[in-house]
Short mmCIF file of C-alpha atoms and ligand atoms in Angstrom, two decimals:
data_model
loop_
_atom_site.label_atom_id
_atom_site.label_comp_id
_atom_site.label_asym_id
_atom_site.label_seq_id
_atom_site.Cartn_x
_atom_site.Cartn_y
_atom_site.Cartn_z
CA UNK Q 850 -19.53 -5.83 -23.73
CA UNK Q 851 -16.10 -6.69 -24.48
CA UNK Q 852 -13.71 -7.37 -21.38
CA UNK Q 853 -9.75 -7.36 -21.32
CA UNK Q 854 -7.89 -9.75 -18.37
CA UNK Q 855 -4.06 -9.23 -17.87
CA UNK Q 856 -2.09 -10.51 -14.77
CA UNK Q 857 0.74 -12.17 -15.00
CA UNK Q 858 0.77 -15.54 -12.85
CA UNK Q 859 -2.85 -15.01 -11.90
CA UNK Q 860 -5.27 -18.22 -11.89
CA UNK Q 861 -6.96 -17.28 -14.86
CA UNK Q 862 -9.50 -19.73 -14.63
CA UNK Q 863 -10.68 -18.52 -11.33
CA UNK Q 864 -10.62 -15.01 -12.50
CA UNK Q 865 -12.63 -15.16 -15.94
CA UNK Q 866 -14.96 -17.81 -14.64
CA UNK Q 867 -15.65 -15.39 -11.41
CA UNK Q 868 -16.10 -12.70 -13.55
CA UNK Q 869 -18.35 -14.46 -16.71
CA UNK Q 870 -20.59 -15.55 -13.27
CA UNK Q 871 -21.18 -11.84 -12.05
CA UNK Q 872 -20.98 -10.36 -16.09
CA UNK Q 873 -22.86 -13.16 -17.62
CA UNK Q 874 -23.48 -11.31 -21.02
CA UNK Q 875 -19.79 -10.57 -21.30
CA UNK Q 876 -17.02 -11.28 -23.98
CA UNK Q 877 -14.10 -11.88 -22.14
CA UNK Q 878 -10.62 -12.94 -22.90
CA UNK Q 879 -7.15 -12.85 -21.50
CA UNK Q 880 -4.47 -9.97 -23.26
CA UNK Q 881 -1.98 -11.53 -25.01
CA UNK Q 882 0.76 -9.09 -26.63
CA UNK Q 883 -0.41 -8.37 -30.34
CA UNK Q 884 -4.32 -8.98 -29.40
CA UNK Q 885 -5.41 -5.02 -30.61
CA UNK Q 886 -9.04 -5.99 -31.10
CA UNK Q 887 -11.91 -4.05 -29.56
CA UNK Q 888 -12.03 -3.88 -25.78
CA UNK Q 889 -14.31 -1.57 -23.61
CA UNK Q 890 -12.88 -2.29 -20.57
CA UNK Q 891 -9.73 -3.89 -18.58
CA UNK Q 892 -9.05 -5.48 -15.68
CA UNK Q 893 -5.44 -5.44 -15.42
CA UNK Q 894 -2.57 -5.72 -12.71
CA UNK Q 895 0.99 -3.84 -14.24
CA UNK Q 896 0.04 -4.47 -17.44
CA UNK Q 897 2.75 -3.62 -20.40
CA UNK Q 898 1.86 0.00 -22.65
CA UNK Q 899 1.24 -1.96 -25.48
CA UNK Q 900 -2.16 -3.29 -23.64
CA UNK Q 901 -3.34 0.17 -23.51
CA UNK Q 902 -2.21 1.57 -26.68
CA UNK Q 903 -4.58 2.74 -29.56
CA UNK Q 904 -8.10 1.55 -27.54
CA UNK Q 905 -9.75 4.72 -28.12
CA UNK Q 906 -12.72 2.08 -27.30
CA UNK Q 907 -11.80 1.43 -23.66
CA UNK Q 908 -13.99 2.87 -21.11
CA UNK Q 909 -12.43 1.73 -18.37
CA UNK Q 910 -9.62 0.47 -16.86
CA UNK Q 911 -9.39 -1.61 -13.73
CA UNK Q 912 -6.93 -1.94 -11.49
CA UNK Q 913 -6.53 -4.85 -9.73
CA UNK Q 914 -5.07 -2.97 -6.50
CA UNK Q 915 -5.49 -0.23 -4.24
CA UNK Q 916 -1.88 1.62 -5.92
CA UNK Q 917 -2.49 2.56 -9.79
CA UNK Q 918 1.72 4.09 -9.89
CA UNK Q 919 2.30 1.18 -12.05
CA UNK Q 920 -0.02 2.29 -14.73
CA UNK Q 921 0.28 5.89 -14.23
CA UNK Q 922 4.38 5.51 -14.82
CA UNK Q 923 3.23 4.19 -18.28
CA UNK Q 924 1.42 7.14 -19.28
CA UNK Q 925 4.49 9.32 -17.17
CA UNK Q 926 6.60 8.03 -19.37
CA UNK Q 927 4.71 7.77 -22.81
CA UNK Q 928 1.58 10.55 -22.21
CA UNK Q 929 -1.15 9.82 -24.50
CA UNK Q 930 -0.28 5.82 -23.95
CA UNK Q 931 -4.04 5.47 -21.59
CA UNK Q 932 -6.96 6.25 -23.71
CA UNK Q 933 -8.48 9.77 -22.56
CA UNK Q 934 -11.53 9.02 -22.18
CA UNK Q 935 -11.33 6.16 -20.17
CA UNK Q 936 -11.30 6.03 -16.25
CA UNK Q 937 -9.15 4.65 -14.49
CA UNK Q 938 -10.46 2.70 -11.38
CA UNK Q 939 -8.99 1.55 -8.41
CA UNK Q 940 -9.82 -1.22 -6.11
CA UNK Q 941 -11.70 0.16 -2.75
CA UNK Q 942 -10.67 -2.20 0.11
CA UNK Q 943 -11.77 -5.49 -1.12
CA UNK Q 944 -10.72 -7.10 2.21
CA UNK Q 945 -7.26 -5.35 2.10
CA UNK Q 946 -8.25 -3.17 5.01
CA UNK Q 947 -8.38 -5.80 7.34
CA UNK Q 948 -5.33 -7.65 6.46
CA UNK Q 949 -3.22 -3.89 6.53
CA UNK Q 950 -4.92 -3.82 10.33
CA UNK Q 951 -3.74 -7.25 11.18
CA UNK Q 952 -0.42 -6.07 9.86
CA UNK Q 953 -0.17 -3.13 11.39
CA UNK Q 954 -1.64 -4.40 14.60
CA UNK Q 955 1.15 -7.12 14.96
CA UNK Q 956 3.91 -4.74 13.59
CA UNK Q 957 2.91 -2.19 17.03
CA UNK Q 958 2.22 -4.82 19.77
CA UNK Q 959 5.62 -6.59 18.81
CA UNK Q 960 7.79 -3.21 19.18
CA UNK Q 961 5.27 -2.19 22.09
CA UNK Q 962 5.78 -5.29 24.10
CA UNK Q 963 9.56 -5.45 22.73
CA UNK Q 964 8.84 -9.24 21.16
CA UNK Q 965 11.48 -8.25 18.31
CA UNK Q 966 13.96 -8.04 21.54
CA UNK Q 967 13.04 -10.95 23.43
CA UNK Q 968 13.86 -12.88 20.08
CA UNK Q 969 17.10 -11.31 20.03
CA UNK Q 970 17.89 -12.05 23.24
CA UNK Q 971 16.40 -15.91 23.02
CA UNK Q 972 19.15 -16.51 20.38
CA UNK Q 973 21.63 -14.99 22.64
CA UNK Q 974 20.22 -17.87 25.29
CA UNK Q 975 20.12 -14.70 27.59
CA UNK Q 976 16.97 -14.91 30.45
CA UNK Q 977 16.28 -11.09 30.74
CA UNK Q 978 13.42 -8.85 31.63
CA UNK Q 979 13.33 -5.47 29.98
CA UNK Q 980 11.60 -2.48 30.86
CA UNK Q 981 7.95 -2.25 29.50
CA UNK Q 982 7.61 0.71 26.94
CA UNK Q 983 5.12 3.35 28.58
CA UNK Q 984 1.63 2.91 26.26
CA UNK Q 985 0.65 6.19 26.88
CA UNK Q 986 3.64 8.16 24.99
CA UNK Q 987 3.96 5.00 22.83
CA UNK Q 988 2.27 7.47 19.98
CA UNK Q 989 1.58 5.85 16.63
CA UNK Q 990 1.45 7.82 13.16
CA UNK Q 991 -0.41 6.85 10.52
CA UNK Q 992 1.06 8.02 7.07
CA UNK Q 993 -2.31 8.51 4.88
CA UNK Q 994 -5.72 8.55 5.85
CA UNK Q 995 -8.12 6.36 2.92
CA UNK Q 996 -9.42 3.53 2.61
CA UNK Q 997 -6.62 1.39 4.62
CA UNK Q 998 -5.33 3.74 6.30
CA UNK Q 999 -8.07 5.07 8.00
CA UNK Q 1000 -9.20 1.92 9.18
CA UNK Q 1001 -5.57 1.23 9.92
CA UNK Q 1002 -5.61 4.26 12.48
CA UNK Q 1003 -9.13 2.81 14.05
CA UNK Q 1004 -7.62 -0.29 14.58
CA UNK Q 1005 -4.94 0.13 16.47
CA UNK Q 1006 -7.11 2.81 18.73
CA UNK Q 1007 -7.95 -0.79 20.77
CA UNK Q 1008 -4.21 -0.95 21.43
CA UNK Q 1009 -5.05 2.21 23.96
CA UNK Q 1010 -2.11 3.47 21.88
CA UNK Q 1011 -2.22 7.45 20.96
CA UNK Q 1012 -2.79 7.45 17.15
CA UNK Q 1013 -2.26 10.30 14.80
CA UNK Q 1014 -3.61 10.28 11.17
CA UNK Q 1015 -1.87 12.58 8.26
CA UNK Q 1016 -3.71 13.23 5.21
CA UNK Q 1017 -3.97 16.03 2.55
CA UNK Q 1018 -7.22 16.96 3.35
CA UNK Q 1019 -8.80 17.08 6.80
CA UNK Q 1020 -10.75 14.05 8.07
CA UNK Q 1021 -12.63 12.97 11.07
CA UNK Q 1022 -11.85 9.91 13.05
CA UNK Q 1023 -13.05 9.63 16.54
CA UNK Q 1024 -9.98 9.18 18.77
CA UNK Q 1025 -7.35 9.97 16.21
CA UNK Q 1026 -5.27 13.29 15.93
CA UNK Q 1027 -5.89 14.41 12.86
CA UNK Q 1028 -3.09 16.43 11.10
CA UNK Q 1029 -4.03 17.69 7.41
CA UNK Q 1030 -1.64 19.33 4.85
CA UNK Q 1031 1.94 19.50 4.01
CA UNK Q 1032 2.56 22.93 6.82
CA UNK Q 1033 1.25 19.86 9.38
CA UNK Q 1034 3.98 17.26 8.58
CA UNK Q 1035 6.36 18.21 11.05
CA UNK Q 1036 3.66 18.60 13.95
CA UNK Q 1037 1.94 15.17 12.98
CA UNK Q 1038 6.00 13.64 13.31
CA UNK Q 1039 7.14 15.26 16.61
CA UNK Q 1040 7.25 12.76 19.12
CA UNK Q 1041 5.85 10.03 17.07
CA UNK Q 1042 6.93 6.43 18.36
CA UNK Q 1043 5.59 4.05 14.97
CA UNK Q 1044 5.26 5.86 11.98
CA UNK Q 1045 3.26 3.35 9.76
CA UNK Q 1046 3.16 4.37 5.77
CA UNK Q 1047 0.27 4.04 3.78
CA UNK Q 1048 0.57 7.07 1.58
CA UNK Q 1049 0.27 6.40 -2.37
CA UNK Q 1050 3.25 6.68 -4.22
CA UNK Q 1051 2.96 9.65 -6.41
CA UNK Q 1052 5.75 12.91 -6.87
CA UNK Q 1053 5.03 14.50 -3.92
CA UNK Q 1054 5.22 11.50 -1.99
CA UNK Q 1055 8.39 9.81 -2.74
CA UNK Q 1056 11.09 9.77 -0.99
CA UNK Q 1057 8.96 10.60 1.68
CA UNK Q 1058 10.41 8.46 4.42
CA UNK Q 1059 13.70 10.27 4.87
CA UNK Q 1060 16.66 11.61 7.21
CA UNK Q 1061 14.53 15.03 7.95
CA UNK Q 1062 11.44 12.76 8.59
CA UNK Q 1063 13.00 10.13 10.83
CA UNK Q 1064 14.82 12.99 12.71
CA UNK Q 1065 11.32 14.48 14.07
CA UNK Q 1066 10.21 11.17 15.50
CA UNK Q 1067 10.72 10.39 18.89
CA UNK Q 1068 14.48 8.58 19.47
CA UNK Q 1069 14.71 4.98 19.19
CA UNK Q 1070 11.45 5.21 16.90
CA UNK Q 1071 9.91 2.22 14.51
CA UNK Q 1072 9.33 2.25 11.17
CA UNK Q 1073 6.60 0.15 9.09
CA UNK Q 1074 6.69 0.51 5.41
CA UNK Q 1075 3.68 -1.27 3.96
CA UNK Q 1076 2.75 1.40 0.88
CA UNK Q 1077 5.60 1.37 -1.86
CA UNK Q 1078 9.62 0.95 -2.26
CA UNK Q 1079 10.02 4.34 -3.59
CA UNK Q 1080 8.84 6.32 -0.85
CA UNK Q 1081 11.68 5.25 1.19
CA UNK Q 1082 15.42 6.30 0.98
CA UNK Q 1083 16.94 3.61 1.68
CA UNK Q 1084 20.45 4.84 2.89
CA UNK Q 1085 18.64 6.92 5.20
CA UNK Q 1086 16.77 4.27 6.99
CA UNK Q 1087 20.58 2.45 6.91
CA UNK Q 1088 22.09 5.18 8.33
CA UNK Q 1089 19.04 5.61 11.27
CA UNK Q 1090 19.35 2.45 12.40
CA UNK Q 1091 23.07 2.91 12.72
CA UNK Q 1092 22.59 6.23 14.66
CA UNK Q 1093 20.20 4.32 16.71
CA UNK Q 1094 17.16 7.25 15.78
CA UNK Q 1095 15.11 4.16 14.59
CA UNK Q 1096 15.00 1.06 16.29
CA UNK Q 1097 13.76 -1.42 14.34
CA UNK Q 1098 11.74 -1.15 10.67
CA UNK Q 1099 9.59 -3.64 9.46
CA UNK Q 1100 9.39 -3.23 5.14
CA UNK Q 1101 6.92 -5.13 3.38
CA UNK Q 1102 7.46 -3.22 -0.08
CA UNK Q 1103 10.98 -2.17 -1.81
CA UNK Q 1104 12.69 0.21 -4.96
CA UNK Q 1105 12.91 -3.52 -6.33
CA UNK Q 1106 10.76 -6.06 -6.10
CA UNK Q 1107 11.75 -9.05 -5.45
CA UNK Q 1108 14.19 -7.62 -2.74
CA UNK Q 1109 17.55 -7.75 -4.58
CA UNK Q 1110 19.78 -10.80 -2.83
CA UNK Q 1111 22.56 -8.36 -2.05
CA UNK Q 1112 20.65 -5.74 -0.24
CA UNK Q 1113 21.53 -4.93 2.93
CA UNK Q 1114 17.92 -5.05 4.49
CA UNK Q 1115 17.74 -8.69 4.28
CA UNK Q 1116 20.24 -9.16 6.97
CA UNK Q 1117 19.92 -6.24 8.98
CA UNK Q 1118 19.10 -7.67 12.47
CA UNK Q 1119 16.73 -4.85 13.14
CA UNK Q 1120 15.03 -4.96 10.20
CA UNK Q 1121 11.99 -7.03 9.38
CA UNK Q 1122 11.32 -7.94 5.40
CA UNK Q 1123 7.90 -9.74 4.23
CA UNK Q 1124 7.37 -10.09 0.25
CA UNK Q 1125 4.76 -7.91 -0.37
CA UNK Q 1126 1.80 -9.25 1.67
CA UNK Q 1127 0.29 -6.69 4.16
CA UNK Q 1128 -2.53 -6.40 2.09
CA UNK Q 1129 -3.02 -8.69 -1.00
CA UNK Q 1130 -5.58 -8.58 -3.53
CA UNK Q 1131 -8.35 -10.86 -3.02
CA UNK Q 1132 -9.93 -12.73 -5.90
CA UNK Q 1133 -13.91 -13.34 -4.72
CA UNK Q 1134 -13.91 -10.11 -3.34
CA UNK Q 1135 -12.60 -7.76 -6.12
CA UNK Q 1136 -14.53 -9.58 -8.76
CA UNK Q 1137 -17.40 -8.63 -6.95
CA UNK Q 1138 -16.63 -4.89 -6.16
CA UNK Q 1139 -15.29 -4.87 -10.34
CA UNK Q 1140 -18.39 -6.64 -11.79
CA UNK Q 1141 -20.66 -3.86 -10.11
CA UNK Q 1142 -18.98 -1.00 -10.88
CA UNK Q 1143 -19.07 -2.66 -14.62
CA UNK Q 1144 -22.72 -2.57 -14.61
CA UNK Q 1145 -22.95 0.97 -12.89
CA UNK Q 1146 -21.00 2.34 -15.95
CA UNK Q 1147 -23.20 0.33 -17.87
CA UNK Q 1148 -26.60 1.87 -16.66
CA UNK Q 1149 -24.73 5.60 -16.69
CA UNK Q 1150 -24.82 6.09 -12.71
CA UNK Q 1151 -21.10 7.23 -10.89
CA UNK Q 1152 -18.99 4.84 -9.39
CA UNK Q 1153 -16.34 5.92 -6.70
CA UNK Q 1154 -12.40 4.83 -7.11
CA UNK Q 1155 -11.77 6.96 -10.18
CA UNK Q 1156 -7.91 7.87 -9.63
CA UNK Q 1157 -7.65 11.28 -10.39
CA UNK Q 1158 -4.92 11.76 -12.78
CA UNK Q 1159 -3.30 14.90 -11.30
CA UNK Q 1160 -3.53 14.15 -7.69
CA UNK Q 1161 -1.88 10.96 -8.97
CA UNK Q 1162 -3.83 8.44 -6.60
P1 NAP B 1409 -6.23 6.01 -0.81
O1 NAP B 1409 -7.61 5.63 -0.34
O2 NAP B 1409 -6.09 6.69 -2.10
O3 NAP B 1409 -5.59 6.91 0.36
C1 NAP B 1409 -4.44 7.66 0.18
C2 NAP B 1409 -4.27 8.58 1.39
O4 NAP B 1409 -3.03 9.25 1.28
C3 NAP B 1409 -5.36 9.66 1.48
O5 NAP B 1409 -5.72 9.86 2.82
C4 NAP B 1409 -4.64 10.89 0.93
O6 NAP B 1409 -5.12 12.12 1.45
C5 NAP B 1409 -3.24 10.66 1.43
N1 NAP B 1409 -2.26 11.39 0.61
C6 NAP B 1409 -1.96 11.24 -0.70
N2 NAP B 1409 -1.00 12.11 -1.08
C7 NAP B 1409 -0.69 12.82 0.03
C8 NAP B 1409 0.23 13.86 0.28
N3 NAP B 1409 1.02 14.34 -0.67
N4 NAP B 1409 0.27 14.36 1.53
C9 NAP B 1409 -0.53 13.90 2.50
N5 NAP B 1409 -1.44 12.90 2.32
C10 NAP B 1409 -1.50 12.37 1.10
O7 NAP B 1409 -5.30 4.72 -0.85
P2 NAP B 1409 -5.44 3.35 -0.05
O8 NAP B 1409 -6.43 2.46 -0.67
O9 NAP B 1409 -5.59 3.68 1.40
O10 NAP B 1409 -3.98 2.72 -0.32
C11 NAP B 1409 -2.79 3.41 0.05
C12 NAP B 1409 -1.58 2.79 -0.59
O11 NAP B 1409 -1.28 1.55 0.03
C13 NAP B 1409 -1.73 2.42 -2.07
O12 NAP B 1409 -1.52 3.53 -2.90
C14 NAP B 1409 -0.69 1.34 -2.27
O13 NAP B 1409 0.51 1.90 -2.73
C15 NAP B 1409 -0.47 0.78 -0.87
N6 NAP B 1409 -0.91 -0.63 -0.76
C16 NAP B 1409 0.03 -1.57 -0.45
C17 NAP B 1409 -0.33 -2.89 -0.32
C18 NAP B 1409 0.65 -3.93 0.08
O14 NAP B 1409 0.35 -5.13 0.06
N7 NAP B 1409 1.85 -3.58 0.49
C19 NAP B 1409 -1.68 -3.26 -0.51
C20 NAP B 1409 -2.59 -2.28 -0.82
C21 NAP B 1409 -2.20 -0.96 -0.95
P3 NAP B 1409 -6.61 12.64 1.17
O15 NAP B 1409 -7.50 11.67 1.92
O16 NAP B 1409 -6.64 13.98 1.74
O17 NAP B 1409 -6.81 12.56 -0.31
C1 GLV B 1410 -0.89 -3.71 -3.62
O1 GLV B 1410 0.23 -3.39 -3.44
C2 GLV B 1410 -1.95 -2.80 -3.97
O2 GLV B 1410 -1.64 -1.65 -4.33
O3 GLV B 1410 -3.11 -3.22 -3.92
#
């Protein structure tokens, strides 16, 4: 079989020689721009449309992270540009869940025990004791229940935190407050203390994160942005701190990335900015998950992580 590698920057050593270990029999190669020979499958982070482009070989393409917008923008923009027979395939944790948990974990227990205060106040040189936030109405939302954030919403249950989960389709998760469906939105926000996003960016999702939104949460709320740029208006958050309706925000993902040098956000004093790390792609661990699915297709038996085209995650 014939394999296709594109990431810009990526140790490309340690990817094909990871993935000739696990896919001994494979051809591989890295994409370089005019390279339009045979491939059945990809493994590709934001690759350019000329990658995809007449493949009608391609059986697959991977994704190497849990958000495919990237590479369903291309075919938004030019339909017809992803070959339509091939899947397209997502990675499925791959150790992202627990980094998003350690994220999310440290982004609630420093609002909760008001650390982003104290090191306001330590700059200030000012020796002062604040009130303790009340655990048990310190309610935490979780934006999107899959693979992160479902486990993102388990997590923080050991906080002794009340978490609520919002999905499109119902779920269980013991101990969490399940709210499912768009008629549930404004329930799942009333009252909510953290609202943490990890919803995939897709139409009905963006701009998600709003003035209406942060205007249900409880006052003086906290906002944790760890899914994409887009689903965040900006001016809105800007305008919330102002007002004082949100606290503090912590924003790990932005409309551009890198984080333009102008934008506001990087000096805001109550807002926290990280370059796109909650949850990064992890080499050993996505070769593995990649390789398998590989040889599933190969033998004819399912695989799970197909993005569904329509639902557009
Ligand atoms: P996933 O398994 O596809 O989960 C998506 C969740 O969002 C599902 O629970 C889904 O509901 C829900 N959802 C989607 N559209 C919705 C809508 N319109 N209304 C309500 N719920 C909706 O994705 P994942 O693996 O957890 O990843 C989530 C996102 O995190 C990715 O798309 C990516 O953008 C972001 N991410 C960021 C980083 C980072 O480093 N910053 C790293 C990894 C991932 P159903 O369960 O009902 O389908
Ligand atoms: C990273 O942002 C991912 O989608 O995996």
């Amino acid at each position: 079989m014939k394999i296709i590698f594109y990431e810009q920057g990526a140790d490309i050593d340690a990817w094909l020689g990871g993935l000739q270990r696990e896919l001994p029999d494979a051809d591989l190669r890295v994409w370089t721009p005019g390279d339009t020979a045979a491939a059945d499958y990809a493994i590709v982070w934001r690759a350019p449309r000329e990658l995809f482009a007449n493949r009608p070989d391609l059986q697959a393409v991977f994704n190497l992270g849990a958000g495919v917008d990237a590479i369903l923008d291309v075919e938004r923009r030019e339909p017809g540009t992803l070959p339509p027979n091939a899947k397209l395939v997502r990675l499925e944790d791959t150790g992202m869940a627990r980094q998003m948990v350690e994220y999310a974990t440290h982004c609630v227990l420093r609002y909760l025990r008001r650390f982003d205060e104290y090191d306001a106040l330590q700059r200030a040189r000012r020796w002062q004791k604040l009130p303790q936030h009340a655990r048990e109405s310190f309610t935490v939302g979780v934006l999107g229940l899959g693979v992160l954030g479902a486990e993102v919403a388990k997590g923080l249950l050991a906080l002794g935190v009340p978490v609520r989960g919002y999905s499109r389709t119902p779920k269980t998760i013991d101990g969490v407050q399940i709210f499912a469906g768009a008629n549930r939105f404004d329930a799942f926000l009333d009252g909510v203390k953290v609202l943490i996003n990890l919803l995939p960016h897709t139409p009905d999702t963006e701009g998600i994160l709003n003035a209406r939104t942060f205007g249900r949460l409880a006052p003086g709320a906290y906002l944790v942005n760890v899914a994409r740029g887009p689903l965040l208006v900006d001016a809105d958050l800007l305008a919330a701190l102002d007002s004082g309706q949100i606290a503090a925000a912590t924003l790990d993902v932005f409309h551009t990335e890198p984080l333009p040098q102008d934008h506001p956000f990087w000096t805001h004093p109550r807002v926290s900015v990280t370059p796109h790390i909650s949850a990064e792609t992890l080499r050993e661990e996505s070769i593995v998950q990649i390789a398998g699915k590989i040889k599933a297709l190969a033998r004819g038996e399912p695989i799970s992580g197909i993005v569904d085209f329509k639902r557009g995650y």
